[in-house]
Coordinates of C-alpha atoms and ligand atoms in Angstrom, one line a residue:
X1 CA 82.9 15.8 57.0
X2 CA 84.3 18.2 54.5
X3 CA 83.0 20.8 52.1
X4 CA 84.6 21.0 48.6
X5 CA 84.4 24.2 46.7
X6 CA 85.3 24.7 43.1
X7 CA 86.2 28.3 42.2
X8 CA 88.0 30.8 44.5
X9 CA 86.2 33.9 43.3
X10 CA 83.9 36.1 45.3
X11 CA 81.3 33.4 45.9
X12 CA 83.8 30.5 46.5
X13 CA 86.0 32.5 48.9
X14 CA 83.0 33.6 50.9
X15 CA 81.6 30.1 50.9
X16 CA 84.9 28.7 52.1
X17 CA 85.1 31.2 55.0
X18 CA 81.5 30.5 56.1
X19 CA 81.9 26.8 56.0
X20 CA 85.2 26.9 57.8
X21 CA 83.9 29.4 60.3
X22 CA 81.1 26.8 61.1
X23 CA 83.9 24.4 62.0
X24 CA 83.8 22.2 58.8
X25 CA 87.1 21.5 56.9
X26 CA 87.1 23.0 53.4
X27 CA 89.0 22.2 50.3
X28 CA 88.9 25.1 47.9
X29 CA 89.9 24.4 44.2
X30 CA 91.1 27.4 42.2
X31 CA 92.5 26.9 38.7
X32 CA 94.5 30.2 38.5
X33 CA 97.4 30.5 37.9
X34 CA 97.6 27.0 36.5
X35 CA 94.9 27.9 34.0
X36 CA 94.1 31.6 33.5
X37 CA 90.8 33.1 32.5
X38 CA 90.3 35.7 29.8
X39 CA 89.9 38.6 32.3
X40 CA 91.6 37.7 35.7
X41 CA 95.0 39.2 35.9
X42 CA 96.4 37.6 39.1
X43 CA 96.4 34.4 41.0
X44 CA 94.7 36.0 44.0
X45 CA 91.4 34.7 45.3
X46 CA 88.3 37.0 44.9
X47 CA 90.0 39.1 42.3
X48 CA 87.7 42.0 41.1
X49 CA 87.7 41.8 37.3
X50 CA 86.2 45.1 36.4
X51 CA 84.9 48.0 38.6
X52 CA 86.4 48.4 42.0
X53 CA 83.0 49.4 43.4
X54 CA 80.6 47.3 45.6
X55 CA 78.0 50.1 44.9
X56 CA 75.9 52.0 47.4
X57 CA 76.4 51.5 51.1
X58 CA 73.3 52.9 52.7
X59 CA 70.1 51.4 53.9
X60 CA 67.8 53.2 51.5
X61 CA 69.5 51.3 48.7
X62 CA 69.0 47.6 48.2
X63 CA 72.6 46.7 47.7
X64 CA 73.4 48.7 50.9
X65 CA 71.0 46.5 52.8
X66 CA 72.4 43.3 51.3
X67 CA 75.9 44.4 52.4
X68 CA 74.6 45.2 55.9
X69 CA 73.0 41.8 56.1
X70 CA 76.3 40.2 55.0
X71 CA 78.2 42.1 57.7
X72 CA 75.8 40.7 60.3
X73 CA 76.5 37.2 58.9
X74 CA 80.2 37.8 59.4
X75 CA 81.0 38.0 55.7
X76 CA 84.7 37.8 54.8
X77 CA 84.1 39.8 51.6
X78 CA 82.6 42.6 53.6
X79 CA 85.4 42.6 56.2
X80 CA 88.1 42.7 53.4
X81 CA 86.2 45.4 51.6
X82 CA 86.1 47.6 54.7
X83 CA 89.8 47.0 55.2
X84 CA 90.7 48.1 51.7
X85 CA 88.2 50.9 51.3
X86 CA 89.0 53.9 49.0
X87 CA 87.2 57.2 48.9
X88 CA 84.0 56.8 46.9
X89 CA 81.4 58.9 48.7
X90 CA 78.6 56.9 50.1
X91 CA 79.4 53.9 47.9
X92 CA 81.8 51.2 49.0
X93 CA 84.8 51.0 46.6
X94 CA 88.0 49.2 47.3
X95 CA 91.7 49.0 46.4
X96 CA 91.3 45.9 44.4
X97 CA 94.8 44.5 45.1
X98 CA 94.6 45.0 48.8
X99 CA 91.1 43.5 48.8
X100 CA 92.0 40.3 47.0
X101 CA 95.3 40.0 49.0
X102 CA 93.4 40.3 52.3
X103 CA 91.0 37.5 51.2
X104 CA 93.9 35.3 49.9
X105 CA 95.9 35.7 53.0
X106 CA 93.0 35.1 55.4
X107 CA 91.9 31.9 53.6
X108 CA 95.4 30.6 53.2
X109 CA 96.1 31.1 56.9
X110 CA 92.8 29.4 58.0
X111 CA 93.6 26.1 59.8
X112 CA 90.5 24.4 58.3
X113 CA 91.0 25.5 54.7
X114 CA 93.2 23.8 52.1
X115 CA 93.6 25.6 48.8
X116 CA 94.4 23.5 45.8
X117 CA 95.5 25.2 42.6
X118 CA 93.9 22.9 40.0
X119 CA 91.4 23.1 37.2
X120 CA 88.4 20.9 38.0
X121 CA 87.1 19.3 34.8
X122 CA 84.3 17.2 36.2
X123 CA 81.8 17.9 39.0
X124 CA 83.1 16.1 42.1
X125 CA 81.0 13.4 43.7
X126 CA 79.0 14.8 46.6
X127 CA 77.2 13.3 49.6
X128 CA 75.5 14.7 52.7
X129 CA 78.7 14.4 54.7
X130 CA 80.8 15.8 51.8
X131 CA 78.7 18.4 49.9
X132 CA 80.2 20.2 46.9
X133 CA 79.8 23.9 45.9
X134 CA 80.5 24.9 42.3
X135 CA 81.2 28.6 42.1
X136 CA 83.3 28.9 38.9
X137 CA 81.8 32.2 37.8
X138 CA 80.9 33.7 34.5
X139 CA 84.2 32.4 33.0
X140 CA 83.8 28.8 34.0
X141 CA 86.4 26.8 32.1
X142 CA 85.3 25.1 28.9
X143 CA 85.7 21.5 30.3
X144 CA 83.6 22.1 33.4
X145 CA 81.0 24.1 31.4
X146 CA 80.4 21.0 29.3
X147 CA 79.8 18.9 32.5
X148 CA 77.5 21.6 33.8
X149 CA 75.5 21.6 30.6
X150 CA 75.1 17.8 31.0
X151 CA 73.6 18.4 34.5
X152 CA 71.4 21.3 33.8
X153 CA 70.5 20.5 30.1
X154 CA 69.1 23.2 27.9
X155 CA 69.0 25.7 30.8
X156 CA 72.7 26.2 30.5
X157 CA 73.1 29.5 28.7
X158 CA 75.7 31.9 27.4
X159 CA 75.5 35.6 27.1
X160 CA 77.8 38.6 26.9
X161 CA 79.0 41.5 29.1
X162 CA 81.6 44.2 28.5
X163 CA 84.0 46.0 30.9
X164 CA 85.1 49.7 31.2
X165 CA 88.5 51.1 30.3
X166 CA 91.0 52.5 33.0
X167 CA 93.2 55.5 32.4
X168 CA 96.5 56.6 34.0
X169 CA 95.7 59.5 36.4
X170 CA 98.8 61.6 35.3
X171 CA 97.6 61.6 31.7
X172 CA 94.2 63.3 32.6
X173 CA 94.2 67.0 31.8
X174 CA 93.2 68.5 35.1
X175 CA 92.6 71.9 33.7
X176 CA 89.5 70.5 31.8
X177 CA 88.0 68.2 34.4
X178 CA 86.6 69.0 37.8
X179 CA 86.3 67.0 41.0
X180 CA 82.7 66.8 42.3
X181 CA 80.0 64.3 43.2
X182 CA 76.5 64.7 42.0
X183 CA 74.6 67.2 44.2
X184 CA 77.8 67.6 46.2
X185 CA 77.1 64.3 48.1
X186 CA 80.8 63.6 48.5
X187 CA 82.3 62.6 51.8
X188 CA 85.6 61.1 52.7
X189 CA 85.7 57.7 54.4
X190 CA 88.5 56.5 56.6
X191 CA 89.7 52.9 56.5
X192 CA 88.2 51.0 59.4
X193 CA 87.7 47.4 60.3
X194 CA 84.2 46.2 60.8
X195 CA 82.9 45.8 64.4
X196 CA 83.2 42.4 66.0
X197 CA 80.3 40.0 65.8
X198 CA 79.3 40.8 69.4
X199 CA 79.2 44.5 68.5
X200 CA 77.2 43.7 65.4
X201 CA 74.8 41.5 67.3
X202 CA 74.1 44.3 69.7
X203 CA 73.6 46.8 66.8
X204 CA 71.2 44.3 65.2
X205 CA 69.2 44.0 68.4
X206 CA 69.2 47.8 68.8
X207 CA 67.9 48.3 65.3
X208 CA 65.4 45.4 65.6
X209 CA 64.0 47.0 68.7
X210 CA 63.2 50.3 67.0
X211 CA 66.6 51.7 66.1
X212 CA 65.2 52.6 62.7
X213 CA 67.7 50.5 60.8
X214 CA 69.9 53.6 60.7
X215 CA 73.6 53.2 60.2
X216 CA 75.6 53.8 63.4
X217 CA 79.1 54.6 62.4
X218 CA 80.2 58.3 62.0
X219 CA 80.8 57.7 58.3
X220 CA 77.5 56.2 57.7
X221 CA 75.8 58.9 59.7
X222 CA 77.6 61.4 57.5
X223 CA 76.3 59.6 54.5
X224 CA 72.8 59.5 55.9
X225 CA 72.8 63.1 57.0
X226 CA 73.8 64.2 53.5
X227 CA 70.5 63.0 52.3
X228 CA 68.3 65.5 54.1
X229 CA 66.7 67.9 51.8
X230 CA 68.5 66.8 48.7
X231 CA 66.7 65.9 45.5
X232 CA 67.9 62.6 44.2
X233 CA 67.2 60.6 41.1
X234 CA 66.8 56.9 42.0
X235 CA 69.9 55.0 40.8
X236 CA 69.4 52.6 38.0
X237 CA 68.7 49.3 39.7
X238 CA 70.8 47.5 37.2
X239 CA 74.1 49.2 36.7
X240 CA 77.6 48.2 36.1
X241 CA 79.3 50.3 38.8
X242 CA 77.6 53.4 37.5
X243 CA 77.6 56.6 39.7
X244 CA 74.5 56.6 41.8
X245 CA 75.0 60.2 42.9
X246 CA 77.4 59.4 45.7
X247 CA 81.1 59.7 45.1
X248 CA 84.3 61.5 44.6
X249 CA 84.5 61.7 40.8
X250 CA 86.6 63.5 38.2
X251 CA 84.1 64.9 35.7
X252 CA 84.8 65.6 32.1
X253 CA 82.2 68.1 30.9
X254 CA 81.1 68.1 27.2
X255 CA 79.4 70.9 25.3
X256 CA 76.7 70.0 22.9
X257 CA 79.1 70.2 19.9
X258 CA 81.6 68.0 21.7
X259 CA 78.9 65.5 22.6
X260 CA 77.6 65.4 19.1
X261 CA 81.1 64.8 17.7
X262 CA 81.7 62.1 20.3
X263 CA 78.4 60.4 19.6
X264 CA 79.1 60.3 15.8
X265 CA 82.5 58.9 16.3
X266 CA 81.2 56.3 18.6
X267 CA 78.5 54.9 16.3
X268 CA 80.9 54.9 13.4
X269 CA 83.6 53.1 15.4
X270 CA 84.3 49.6 14.4
X271 CA 83.2 47.0 17.0
X272 CA 85.5 44.1 17.9
X273 CA 83.2 41.2 17.5
X274 CA 79.5 42.1 17.6
X275 CA 78.0 43.9 14.7
X276 CA 74.3 42.9 15.0
X277 CA 73.3 44.8 18.1
X278 CA 69.9 43.3 18.2
X279 CA 70.9 39.7 18.1
X280 CA 73.7 39.8 20.7
X281 CA 72.4 39.2 24.3
X282 CA 74.0 41.7 26.7
X283 CA 73.0 42.2 30.3
X284 CA 70.8 45.3 30.3
X285 CA 72.6 46.9 33.3
X286 CA 76.0 46.6 31.7
X287 CA 75.5 47.5 28.0
X288 CA 78.5 48.6 26.0
X289 CA 78.3 52.4 25.3
X290 CA 78.2 51.8 21.5
X291 CA 75.2 49.5 22.0
X292 CA 73.5 52.3 24.0
X293 CA 74.5 54.8 21.3
X294 CA 72.9 52.7 18.6
X295 CA 69.6 53.1 20.5
X296 CA 69.5 56.8 19.9
X297 CA 71.6 60.1 20.2
X298 CA 70.4 60.9 23.7
X299 CA 70.6 57.4 25.3
X300 CA 74.1 58.1 26.7
X301 CA 73.0 61.6 28.0
X302 CA 70.4 59.8 30.0
X303 CA 72.7 57.0 31.0
X304 CA 76.4 57.1 31.9
X305 CA 76.9 60.6 30.5
X306 CA 74.1 62.2 32.3
X307 CA 75.0 65.6 33.6
X308 CA 72.3 66.1 36.3
X309 CA 73.6 67.2 39.7
X310 CA 76.9 68.4 38.3
X311 CA 78.0 72.0 38.1
X312 CA 81.0 72.9 36.0
X313 CA 82.9 75.5 38.2
X314 CA 84.2 77.2 35.1
X315 CA 80.7 78.0 33.7
X316 CA 78.7 77.8 36.9
X317 CA 76.2 75.6 34.9
X318 CA 75.3 72.0 34.4
X319 CA 77.3 70.7 31.4
X320 CA 75.5 69.3 28.3
X321 CA 76.9 65.9 29.1
X322 CA 79.6 64.5 31.3
X323 CA 81.9 61.5 31.6
X324 CA 82.8 60.5 35.2
X325 CA 86.1 59.0 36.2
X326 CA 86.3 57.1 39.5
X327 CA 89.5 56.4 41.4
X328 CA 90.3 52.7 40.9
X329 CA 93.1 52.0 43.3
X330 CA 94.4 53.3 46.7
X331 CA 97.4 54.9 45.2
X332 CA 95.1 57.1 43.1
X333 CA 97.0 56.6 39.9
X334 CA 94.3 54.7 38.0
X335 CA 90.8 56.0 37.1
X336 CA 88.1 54.0 35.5
X337 CA 85.5 55.5 33.1
X338 CA 82.3 55.0 35.0
X339 CA 79.7 53.0 33.1
X340 CA 81.8 53.1 29.9
X341 CA 82.1 49.4 29.2
X342 CA 82.8 48.9 25.6
X343 CA 84.0 46.4 23.1
X344 CA 85.3 48.8 20.4
X345 CA 88.6 47.7 18.9
X346 CA 91.4 49.1 21.0
X347 CA 92.8 51.4 18.3
X348 CA 89.4 52.9 17.6
X349 CA 88.6 52.9 21.3
X350 CA 91.6 55.1 22.2
X351 CA 90.8 57.5 19.3
X352 CA 87.2 57.9 20.3
X353 CA 87.7 58.1 24.1
X354 CA 90.5 60.8 23.5
X355 CA 87.7 63.0 22.1
X356 CA 86.4 63.4 25.7
X357 CA 87.6 66.7 27.1
X358 CA 90.4 66.0 29.6
X359 CA 91.3 62.7 28.0
X360 CA 93.0 64.0 24.9
X361 CA 96.3 62.5 26.0
X362 CA 95.0 59.7 28.1
X363 CA 97.1 56.5 28.4
X364 CA 95.0 53.4 28.9
X365 CA 96.0 51.0 31.7
X366 CA 93.3 48.7 30.4
X367 CA 90.9 48.9 27.5
X368 CA 87.3 48.1 27.7
X369 CA 86.4 44.6 26.3
X370 CA 83.7 42.1 25.8
X371 CA 83.5 38.8 27.7
X372 CA 81.5 35.7 28.0
X373 CA 79.1 35.2 30.9
X374 CA 78.1 31.7 31.8
X375 CA 75.1 31.1 34.0
X376 CA 72.5 28.5 34.7
X377 CA 68.8 29.1 34.6
X378 CA 68.4 29.4 38.4
X379 CA 64.6 28.8 38.7
X380 CA 64.8 25.6 36.6
X381 CA 67.7 24.2 38.5
X382 CA 68.1 25.6 42.1
X383 CA 66.2 25.7 45.3
X384 CA 66.4 28.8 47.5
X385 CA 69.1 27.2 49.6
X386 CA 71.3 27.2 46.5
X387 CA 71.1 23.4 46.3
X388 CA 70.7 21.8 42.9
X389 CA 67.1 20.4 43.1
X390 CA 68.0 17.2 41.4
X391 CA 71.2 16.7 43.4
X392 CA 70.7 18.3 46.9
X393 CA 74.2 17.7 48.0
X394 CA 75.5 19.8 45.2
X395 CA 75.3 23.6 45.4
X396 CA 75.8 26.3 42.7
X397 CA 76.8 29.8 43.9
X398 CA 78.0 33.1 42.4
X399 CA 77.4 34.5 39.0
X400 CA 77.1 31.1 37.3
X401 CA 74.1 30.3 39.6
X402 CA 72.2 33.2 38.0
X403 CA 72.8 36.3 40.1
X404 CA 74.5 39.4 38.9
X405 CA 77.2 41.5 40.6
X406 CA 80.1 41.2 43.0
X407 CA 78.0 41.6 46.2
X408 CA 75.2 39.3 45.0
X409 CA 77.7 36.7 44.0
X410 CA 79.4 36.8 47.4
X411 CA 76.0 36.8 49.1
X412 CA 75.0 33.6 47.3
X413 CA 78.3 32.1 48.3
X414 CA 77.7 33.0 51.9
X415 CA 74.4 31.2 52.0
X416 CA 75.7 28.2 50.0
X417 CA 78.7 28.0 52.4
X418 CA 76.5 28.1 55.5
X419 CA 74.1 25.5 54.1
X420 CA 76.8 23.1 52.9
X421 CA 78.3 23.3 56.3
X422 CA 74.9 22.6 57.9
X423 CA 74.5 19.5 55.7
X424 CA 77.9 18.2 56.5
X425 CA 77.0 18.5 60.2
X426 CA 73.7 16.7 59.7
X427 CA 71.6 19.8 60.1
X428 CA 69.0 21.1 57.6
X429 CA 69.7 23.7 55.0
X430 CA 67.6 26.9 55.2
X431 CA 67.2 30.4 53.7
X432 CA 66.4 33.7 55.4
X433 CA 62.9 35.0 54.8
X434 CA 62.0 36.9 51.6
X435 CA 61.7 40.0 53.7
X436 CA 65.5 40.1 53.8
X437 CA 67.7 41.0 50.8
X438 CA 69.7 37.8 51.0
X439 CA 66.5 35.7 51.3
X440 CA 64.8 37.6 48.5
X441 CA 67.8 37.1 46.2
X442 CA 67.7 33.4 46.9
X443 CA 64.0 33.3 46.3
X444 CA 64.3 35.2 43.0
X445 CA 67.0 32.9 41.7
X446 CA 64.9 29.8 42.5
X447 CA 61.4 31.1 41.8
X448 CA 61.5 33.6 38.9
X449 CA 59.9 32.7 35.7
X450 CA 62.4 30.2 34.0
X451 CA 61.0 31.0 30.6
X452 CA 62.3 34.6 30.7
X453 CA 65.1 34.3 33.3
X454 CA 67.8 36.9 33.4
X455 CA 70.4 37.3 36.2
X456 CA 69.4 40.1 38.6
X457 CA 71.1 42.5 40.9
X458 CA 69.4 42.9 44.2
X459 CA 66.6 45.5 44.1
X460 CA 63.9 46.4 46.6
X461 CA 61.5 45.2 43.9
X462 CA 62.3 41.5 44.7
X463 CA 62.0 41.9 48.4
X464 CA 58.6 41.0 49.9
X465 CA 56.5 44.2 49.9
X466 CA 55.7 46.0 53.1
X467 CA 51.9 46.1 52.8
X468 CA 51.7 42.3 52.7
X469 CA 53.3 42.0 56.1
X470 CA 53.4 45.5 57.7
X471 CA 56.5 46.8 59.4
X472 CA 56.3 46.6 63.1
X473 CA 52.6 46.3 62.5
X474 CA 52.6 49.9 61.0
X475 CA 51.6 50.9 57.5
X476 CA 54.0 51.3 54.6
X477 CA 55.4 54.8 54.4
X478 CA 54.5 56.8 51.3
X479 CA 57.9 58.2 50.3
X480 CA 60.2 55.9 48.4
X481 CA 63.2 56.6 50.6
X482 CA 61.2 56.1 53.8
X483 CA 59.7 52.9 52.4
X484 CA 63.1 51.6 51.5
X485 CA 64.4 52.4 55.0
X486 CA 61.4 50.7 56.5
X487 CA 62.0 47.6 54.3
X488 CA 65.6 47.6 55.5
X489 CA 64.6 47.9 59.1
X490 CA 62.2 45.0 58.8
X491 CA 64.9 43.0 56.9
X492 CA 67.5 43.4 59.6
X493 CA 65.1 42.5 62.3
X494 CA 63.9 39.4 60.4
X495 CA 67.5 38.4 59.7
X496 CA 68.3 38.5 63.4
X497 CA 65.3 36.4 64.1
X498 CA 66.3 33.9 61.4
X499 CA 69.9 33.8 62.7
X500 CA 68.5 33.0 66.2
X501 CA 66.2 30.2 65.0
X502 CA 67.6 28.5 61.9
X503 CA 71.3 29.1 62.2
X504 CA 71.6 27.0 65.3
X505 CA 75.4 27.1 65.4
X506 CA 75.4 30.9 65.2
X507 CA 72.8 31.1 68.0
X508 CA 74.7 28.6 70.1
X509 CA 77.9 30.5 69.5
X510 CA 79.8 27.4 68.5
X511 CA 81.3 29.0 65.4
X512 CA 85.0 28.2 65.0
X513 CA 87.2 30.6 66.9
X514 CA 86.9 34.1 65.4
X515 CA 89.8 34.9 63.1
X516 CA 90.9 38.5 62.8
X517 CA 92.1 39.9 59.5
Ligands
LIG601 C1 84.5 40.8 32.7 C2 83.6 40.9 33.8 C3 83.3 42.2 34.3 C4 82.4 42.3 35.4 N1 82.3 43.5 36.0 C5 81.5 43.6 37.1 C6 81.5 44.8 37.8 O1 82.1 45.8 37.4 N2 80.7 44.9 38.9 C7 80.0 43.8 39.4 O2 79.4 43.9 40.5 N3 80.1 42.6 38.8 C8 80.8 42.5 37.6 N4 80.9 41.3 37.0 C9 80.0 40.2 37.4 C10 80.4 39.4 38.6 O3 80.0 40.1 39.7 C11 81.8 39.0 38.7 O4 82.1 38.1 37.6 C12 82.1 38.2 40.0 O5 83.5 38.0 40.1 C13 81.4 36.9 40.1 O6 81.9 36.2 41.2 P1 82.0 34.6 41.2 O7 82.6 34.2 42.4 O8 80.7 34.0 40.7 O9 83.0 34.4 40.0 P2 84.6 34.7 39.9 O10 84.9 35.8 40.8 O11 84.9 34.8 38.4 O12 85.3 33.4 40.5 C14 85.2 32.2 39.8 C15 86.5 31.5 40.0 O13 86.5 30.2 39.5 C16 87.7 29.8 38.9 N5 87.4 28.7 38.0 C17 86.7 28.7 36.8 N6 86.6 27.5 36.3 C18 87.3 26.7 37.1 C19 87.5 25.3 37.2 N7 87.1 24.5 36.2 N8 88.3 24.8 38.2 C20 88.7 25.6 39.2 N9 88.5 26.9 39.2 C21 87.8 27.4 38.2 C22 88.1 31.1 38.2 O14 89.5 31.2 38.0 C23 87.7 32.2 39.2 O15 88.7 32.5 40.1 C24 81.7 41.1 35.9 C25 82.0 39.9 35.3 C26 82.9 39.8 34.3 C27 83.2 38.5 33.7

């Protein structure tokens, strides 16, 4: 028995870890560095190609819940993220190099994992004893894309995303910017390793038996406590690493005149490839700023340049608009422009972005750019176990399976890895219930309307509603935050129950020996 995995990104790396942890030998094929992609810069596994943020990390936030579920399922991506955490308030952001290096080293050292650096150009033969997972991501190589198209037919789609620029910290004019998080929700985190599985299991049981699903580490408590009494806008459910009001940011304040001038320059700037903003198909949560600007003069002020919750210490007032810069590496010498993905030509891009107060002399470590995003029409192709319906020994995982985001990609890889291992061991594949974030994501990808399918981030909206099941037999709370916490509490309890019943090998404790990272 073996599991073969094509693609060593977030999904493929997590799948390899899960299958190997279940005691099944894994061969992981990664084409870099033999064949590079348009956006990856290194040969490391699980390289983060854009933002260094895994987004919110609290249980009143759906991606916070998804991450917590993954921790309880012993996710390697979550362990590596904790081990490379950088300050980002209540969000989980990482030093991207340390993160990818941790994953690469852990998988390379695993006795059951063989890593082969090779481009796979045809989908490998699979059987029950030797299942295959394809997790080649949004930049799946051309040759393999053609084979995927043959398997999934017309449901194989292309669409476009764009990434944010990064500036060199020393070129930011600190006299013009101020460090602050929205509503002063900043807190500093310390790097810490996640608790052992035994510790997590007892935490799961505690929360399942009425612990309220509350986080239990000091940092998480600090994050939770900072909520009390604060007014908070709900973060955009679909966002490309955008500030959700929790973080240590450098803020570039703009007056009305500065904003108007910036806006005019932006809409006049020449775009690299796309001129017809209506025809091109961008993911709504990751729109280039110039596409947003073309929707109206105030769209940016209500999007990535929103000033709410910020107070400029020099004026004592909320600025007219603001651009936020987030630390992008542990050394603190790179800052990315939050939510500022763009495809403007590099010369124009530098000129327009240098109109932002504080960035007049900015040097760009990386410019924003547009990229292709390849994904299949999940509901037409997949079952909720991430198996291809027409070929159940073949799995798709990650972004190309029709999810959106780092965490979601890793979560799908987690489940695909567990299920491929189960198949190889002669056990049935399964998915957690729709009351959990990971189960809801699997259900969405396999059951949404195929006629209008768009990849989705995890949101509470796709998790089974409370009123249909009750929580702990109670009624759904009225407040949004309380309702979200209640959903999380139920999710974690149901996950524990699923782990006990369906994940036999977890329940029996016969996972391969735990490997520390
Ligand atoms: C430019 C860009 C920016 C993005 N920005 C963000 C962001 O800021 N935040 C966010 O949450 N999500 C972002 N995403 C979306 C998504 O979360 C990431 O793409 C994520 O890396 C997806 O994980 P994955 O494992 O599916 O794919 P990847 O991490 O891309 O991994 C796929 C791997 O497969 C390899 N591969 C491809 N074809 C072959 C082949 N034929 N044979 C062998 N190996 C192959 C690739 O080299 C790659 O290592 C972005 C996507 C792109 C493309």
